[in-house]
Coordinates of C-alpha atoms and ligand atoms in Angstrom, one line a residue:
M1 CA 68.5 100.2 85.6
A2 CA 71.9 101.8 85.9
A3 CA 74.2 100.2 88.5
T4 CA 74.8 102.4 91.6
P5 CA 78.3 103.6 92.7
T6 CA 79.8 101.8 95.6
R7 CA 81.1 104.5 97.9
R8 CA 81.7 102.3 101.0
R9 CA 84.1 100.0 99.2
R10 CA 87.7 101.2 99.8
F11 CA 89.5 102.4 96.8
T12 CA 92.7 100.5 96.7
F13 CA 95.8 100.4 94.5
D14 CA 96.3 96.7 95.1
R15 CA 94.9 95.6 91.7
Q16 CA 97.0 98.1 89.8
A17 CA 100.3 97.5 91.6
R18 CA 101.7 95.2 88.9
S19 CA 101.0 97.7 86.2
F20 CA 101.6 101.0 88.1
D21 CA 105.1 101.8 87.1
R22 CA 104.4 100.9 83.5
R23 CA 101.2 103.0 83.4
A24 CA 102.0 105.8 85.7
G25 CA 105.8 105.7 86.2
L26 CA 107.8 108.9 85.7
P27 CA 110.2 109.4 82.8
P28 CA 113.9 108.3 83.3
G29 CA 115.7 110.6 85.7
V30 CA 112.7 112.4 87.1
A31 CA 112.4 110.3 90.4
Q32 CA 116.1 111.2 91.1
R33 CA 115.5 114.9 90.6
V34 CA 112.4 114.9 92.7
A35 CA 114.2 113.0 95.5
A36 CA 117.2 115.4 95.3
A37 CA 115.0 118.4 95.6
V38 CA 113.0 117.0 98.5
V39 CA 116.2 116.1 100.4
E40 CA 117.4 119.6 99.7
L41 CA 114.2 120.9 101.4
L42 CA 114.8 118.4 104.3
A43 CA 118.3 119.8 104.9
A44 CA 117.0 123.4 104.7
A45 CA 114.2 122.5 107.2
R46 CA 116.7 121.7 109.8
P47 CA 116.3 124.1 112.7
R48 CA 119.4 126.1 113.7
G49 CA 121.4 124.1 116.3
A50 CA 119.3 120.9 115.8
A51 CA 121.2 117.6 115.2
G52 CA 121.2 116.2 111.6
G53 CA 119.3 113.2 110.6
G54 CA 115.7 114.5 110.7
L55 CA 113.1 112.0 109.8
L56 CA 111.6 112.0 106.3
L57 CA 108.2 110.4 106.4
E58 CA 106.4 109.5 103.1
L59 CA 102.8 109.0 102.8
G60 CA 101.5 106.9 100.0
A61 CA 105.0 105.7 99.1
G62 CA 103.5 103.3 96.5
T63 CA 106.0 101.3 94.5
G64 CA 108.8 103.4 95.7
E65 CA 109.9 105.0 92.4
I66 CA 110.6 108.1 94.4
G67 CA 110.8 106.6 97.8
A68 CA 113.8 104.4 97.1
E69 CA 115.6 107.4 95.9
L70 CA 114.7 109.3 99.0
A71 CA 115.9 106.4 101.2
L72 CA 119.2 106.5 99.4
R73 CA 119.7 110.3 100.1
A74 CA 117.9 111.0 103.4
P75 CA 119.5 110.2 106.8
R76 CA 116.2 108.5 108.0
Y77 CA 113.4 107.5 105.7
V78 CA 110.1 105.8 106.6
G79 CA 107.4 105.2 103.9
F80 CA 103.9 104.0 104.4
D81 CA 101.0 103.0 102.1
L82 CA 97.5 101.6 102.4
S83 CA 98.3 99.0 99.7
P84 CA 100.4 96.0 100.7
A85 CA 100.8 95.1 97.0
M86 CA 102.2 98.5 96.1
L87 CA 104.7 98.2 99.1
A88 CA 105.6 94.7 97.9
R89 CA 106.7 96.3 94.7
F90 CA 108.7 98.9 96.7
R91 CA 110.4 96.1 98.6
R92 CA 111.5 94.4 95.4
R93 CA 112.8 97.4 93.8
R94 CA 116.4 97.0 92.7
G95 CA 118.9 99.2 94.5
R96 CA 116.4 99.9 97.4
P97 CA 118.6 100.6 100.5
R98 CA 118.1 98.4 103.5
S99 CA 117.4 101.5 105.6
A100 CA 114.1 102.1 103.8
W101 CA 111.6 101.2 106.6
L102 CA 108.2 100.4 105.0
V103 CA 104.8 100.1 106.8
A104 CA 101.3 99.2 105.5
A105 CA 99.0 101.6 107.1
D106 CA 95.9 103.7 106.3
G107 CA 96.6 107.5 106.2
D108 CA 92.9 108.2 106.8
A109 CA 93.3 106.6 110.3
T110 CA 95.8 107.3 113.1
W111 CA 99.2 106.8 111.6
P112 CA 101.2 104.0 113.3
F113 CA 104.0 106.3 114.6
R114 CA 104.4 108.0 117.9
D115 CA 107.6 110.1 117.7
R116 CA 107.1 113.8 116.9
T117 CA 110.2 113.8 114.9
A118 CA 109.1 114.1 111.3
R119 CA 111.1 117.0 109.8
L120 CA 109.6 116.6 106.4
I121 CA 106.4 114.8 105.4
F122 CA 106.3 114.1 101.7
A123 CA 103.3 112.9 99.6
S124 CA 103.7 112.3 95.9
R125 CA 100.5 112.1 94.0
A126 CA 98.8 110.8 97.2
A127 CA 97.7 113.6 99.5
H128 CA 94.7 114.4 97.4
L129 CA 93.4 110.8 97.8
L130 CA 92.9 111.3 101.6
A131 CA 90.4 113.2 103.6
P132 CA 92.1 116.6 104.4
E133 CA 90.9 116.9 108.1
P134 CA 92.4 113.8 109.7
L135 CA 95.4 114.3 107.5
V136 CA 96.0 117.7 109.0
G137 CA 95.7 116.2 112.5
E138 CA 98.3 113.5 111.8
I139 CA 100.7 115.8 110.1
L140 CA 100.6 118.2 113.1
R141 CA 100.8 115.4 115.6
L142 CA 104.0 113.9 114.0
A143 CA 105.8 117.1 112.9
D144 CA 109.0 117.8 114.7
D145 CA 108.6 120.1 117.7
A146 CA 111.1 122.4 116.2
G147 CA 109.1 122.8 113.0
A148 CA 108.7 120.8 109.8
L149 CA 107.8 120.8 106.1
L150 CA 104.9 119.2 104.4
V151 CA 105.8 118.7 100.8
A152 CA 103.2 117.5 98.1
G153 CA 104.5 116.4 94.7
R154 CA 102.2 116.2 91.8
V155 CA 102.4 115.8 88.0
R156 CA 100.7 118.8 86.2
R157 CA 99.6 118.7 82.6
A158 CA 99.4 121.4 80.0
P159 CA 95.9 122.8 79.6
I160 CA 95.6 121.2 76.2
S161 CA 96.4 117.8 77.5
L162 CA 94.3 115.1 75.9
R163 CA 94.1 113.2 79.2
D164 CA 92.6 116.2 80.9
E165 CA 90.0 116.6 78.2
L166 CA 89.1 113.0 78.5
R167 CA 89.0 113.2 82.4
R168 CA 86.7 116.2 82.2
E169 CA 84.2 114.2 79.9
L170 CA 84.6 111.2 82.3
R171 CA 83.6 113.4 85.3
R172 CA 80.7 114.8 83.3
R173 CA 79.4 111.3 82.6
L174 CA 80.0 110.2 86.2
A175 CA 78.1 113.3 87.5
A176 CA 75.2 112.4 85.3
R177 CA 75.0 109.1 87.2
G178 CA 75.2 110.9 90.6
V179 CA 78.9 110.0 91.2
E180 CA 80.9 113.0 92.3
A181 CA 84.6 112.7 91.3
R182 CA 87.3 113.4 93.7
R183 CA 89.1 116.7 92.7
G184 CA 92.7 116.5 93.5
G185 CA 93.4 120.2 93.3
A186 CA 90.5 121.1 95.6
S187 CA 91.6 118.5 98.2
L188 CA 95.2 119.9 98.2
R189 CA 93.9 123.5 98.5
R190 CA 91.8 122.4 101.5
L191 CA 94.9 120.7 103.0
R192 CA 96.9 123.8 102.4
D193 CA 94.3 126.1 103.9
A194 CA 93.8 124.1 106.9
L195 CA 97.6 124.0 107.6
V196 CA 97.8 127.8 107.1
A197 CA 95.0 128.2 109.7
H198 CA 97.5 126.4 112.0
G199 CA 100.2 128.8 111.3
G200 CA 101.7 127.0 108.2
E201 CA 103.4 129.2 105.6
P202 CA 103.2 128.1 102.0
L203 CA 106.4 128.4 99.9
P204 CA 106.5 129.1 96.3
P205 CA 105.8 126.0 94.2
R206 CA 108.9 124.6 92.4
V207 CA 108.9 122.8 89.0
V208 CA 111.5 120.0 89.3
A209 CA 111.3 118.5 85.9
A210 CA 109.3 118.9 82.6
W211 CA 108.9 116.5 79.7
E212 CA 106.9 115.9 76.6
V213 CA 104.3 113.1 76.4
V214 CA 102.5 111.7 73.4
E215 CA 98.9 111.0 74.5
R216 CA 96.4 108.8 72.8
P217 CA 92.8 108.1 73.9
D218 CA 93.2 104.3 73.8
D219 CA 96.2 104.6 76.2
A220 CA 94.2 106.6 78.7
L221 CA 91.2 104.3 78.4
A222 CA 93.4 101.1 78.9
A223 CA 95.0 102.7 82.0
W224 CA 91.5 103.5 83.5
R225 CA 90.2 100.0 82.7
A226 CA 93.0 98.6 84.8
K227 CA 91.8 100.5 87.8
D228 CA 89.3 99.6 90.6
G229 CA 87.8 103.1 90.6
L230 CA 87.6 106.1 88.4
A231 CA 88.3 109.8 89.3
G232 CA 89.3 108.7 92.8
V233 CA 86.0 106.9 93.4
A234 CA 85.5 103.2 94.0
L235 CA 82.9 101.9 91.5
E236 CA 81.2 98.6 90.7
P237 CA 82.9 96.9 87.7
E238 CA 79.7 97.1 85.5
L239 CA 79.4 100.8 86.1
R240 CA 83.0 101.4 85.4
R241 CA 82.8 99.4 82.2
A242 CA 79.7 101.2 81.0
V243 CA 81.1 104.6 81.6
L244 CA 84.4 103.8 79.9
D245 CA 82.6 102.2 76.9
E246 CA 80.6 105.4 76.6
L247 CA 83.8 107.5 76.9
A248 CA 85.5 105.4 74.2
A249 CA 82.6 106.1 71.8
W250 CA 82.8 109.8 72.6
A251 CA 86.5 109.9 72.0
R252 CA 86.1 108.1 68.7
T253 CA 83.7 110.8 67.5
R254 CA 85.7 113.7 69.0
Y255 CA 89.2 112.6 67.8
G256 CA 88.3 110.5 64.7
A257 CA 90.2 107.5 66.1
L258 CA 91.2 106.0 69.5
A259 CA 94.8 106.0 68.2
Y260 CA 94.8 109.8 67.6
Q261 CA 97.9 111.3 69.1
R262 CA 98.6 114.6 70.7
T263 CA 101.9 115.8 72.2
S264 CA 101.8 117.9 75.3
E265 CA 103.9 118.9 78.3
E266 CA 103.9 117.4 81.8
R267 CA 105.8 118.7 84.7
Y268 CA 106.6 117.5 88.2
E269 CA 105.8 120.2 90.8
L270 CA 106.6 120.4 94.5
A271 CA 104.5 122.5 96.8
A272 CA 105.7 122.9 100.3
I273 CA 104.2 124.4 103.5
R274 CA 106.5 125.3 106.4
L275 CA 104.9 124.2 109.7
P276 CA 105.8 126.3 112.7
A277 CA 107.6 125.1 115.8
R278 CA 105.3 123.9 118.5
R279 CA 104.8 126.3 121.3
E280 CA 105.6 125.1 124.8
D281 CA 102.0 125.4 125.8
R282 CA 100.9 123.1 122.9
R283 CA 103.3 120.3 123.6
Ligands
LIG1 C1 99.0 107.5 92.6 S1 99.8 106.5 93.8 C2 101.3 107.4 94.0 C3 102.5 106.5 94.5 C4 103.8 107.2 94.7 N1 103.7 108.1 95.8 C5 104.3 107.9 93.4 O1 104.1 109.1 93.2 O2 104.7 107.1 92.4 C6 98.9 106.8 95.2 C7 99.4 106.0 96.4 O3 98.7 106.4 97.6 C8 98.3 105.2 98.3 N2 97.2 105.6 99.2 C9 95.9 105.8 98.7 N3 95.1 106.1 99.8 C10 95.9 105.8 100.9 C11 95.6 106.0 102.3 N4 94.4 106.2 102.8 N5 96.7 105.7 103.1 C12 97.9 105.4 102.7 N6 98.2 105.4 101.4 C13 97.2 105.6 100.5 C14 98.0 104.2 97.2 O4 98.0 102.9 97.7 C15 99.1 104.5 96.2 O5 100.2 103.7 96.5

């Protein structure tokens, strides 16, 4: 009998912390460009007459590839993450400024901050992993009274991306076993719609960097084998192995070899939502 998925088990990045930068790190120079663009947005979000030094709060800061660059550029930076192992990598990052304040905390629960002074809340490749409803509540609770920005960063792939083709096949195979994959785009849309319902105003998305990648099925499969879950869902190891073995067989037939190569484009995109100033009666 097929093993059943474990939905209660928390999906954690602890096990992939060591390999994360190697597997999912950004090309040279991209983190710096992303950080510079986010800090530009932070400066632009400063309300007229307000003092400088608005807080930049990063959700799912991970190993700090971008966070360390943000902390170098922003007047006040706080990063938090569910995974202590990812944060340990952040703390060890060379060149990390001492002013980077890092907290291990679950973004799906009440965030461990009280001040309503976040002028910009940033999440890179992380917001889609959280339940949108509590996330909206916490963003609105901590946003600066004078207004704030939520900025979500993501890597987008060209439609012909080999990894996306494999991911679609993976989702199909998970669905056949009753496992519903988490859809990053849909979660981000729900988050955006909920914030718009609270008066948020989406700004046009901005591509900060674009680069070419050479993709191979065996690289994608190796990266997925190193994870605790698949498609954003925690799975029992036997089920994960079985699905990936099937996917490898499918890819061998589809592409002729697991070492098949395809070049495609990836880009890092920022999508921001301006959150309105809090009205007196809502304070
Ligand atoms: C794909 S990684 C992105 C890391 C980093 N932001 C980047 O772009 O390199 C997602 C991060 O979100 C964190 N995360 C996932 N669920 C979380 C939650 N409920 N609360 C806080 N962080 C969470 C993970 O631990 C991981 O570090």
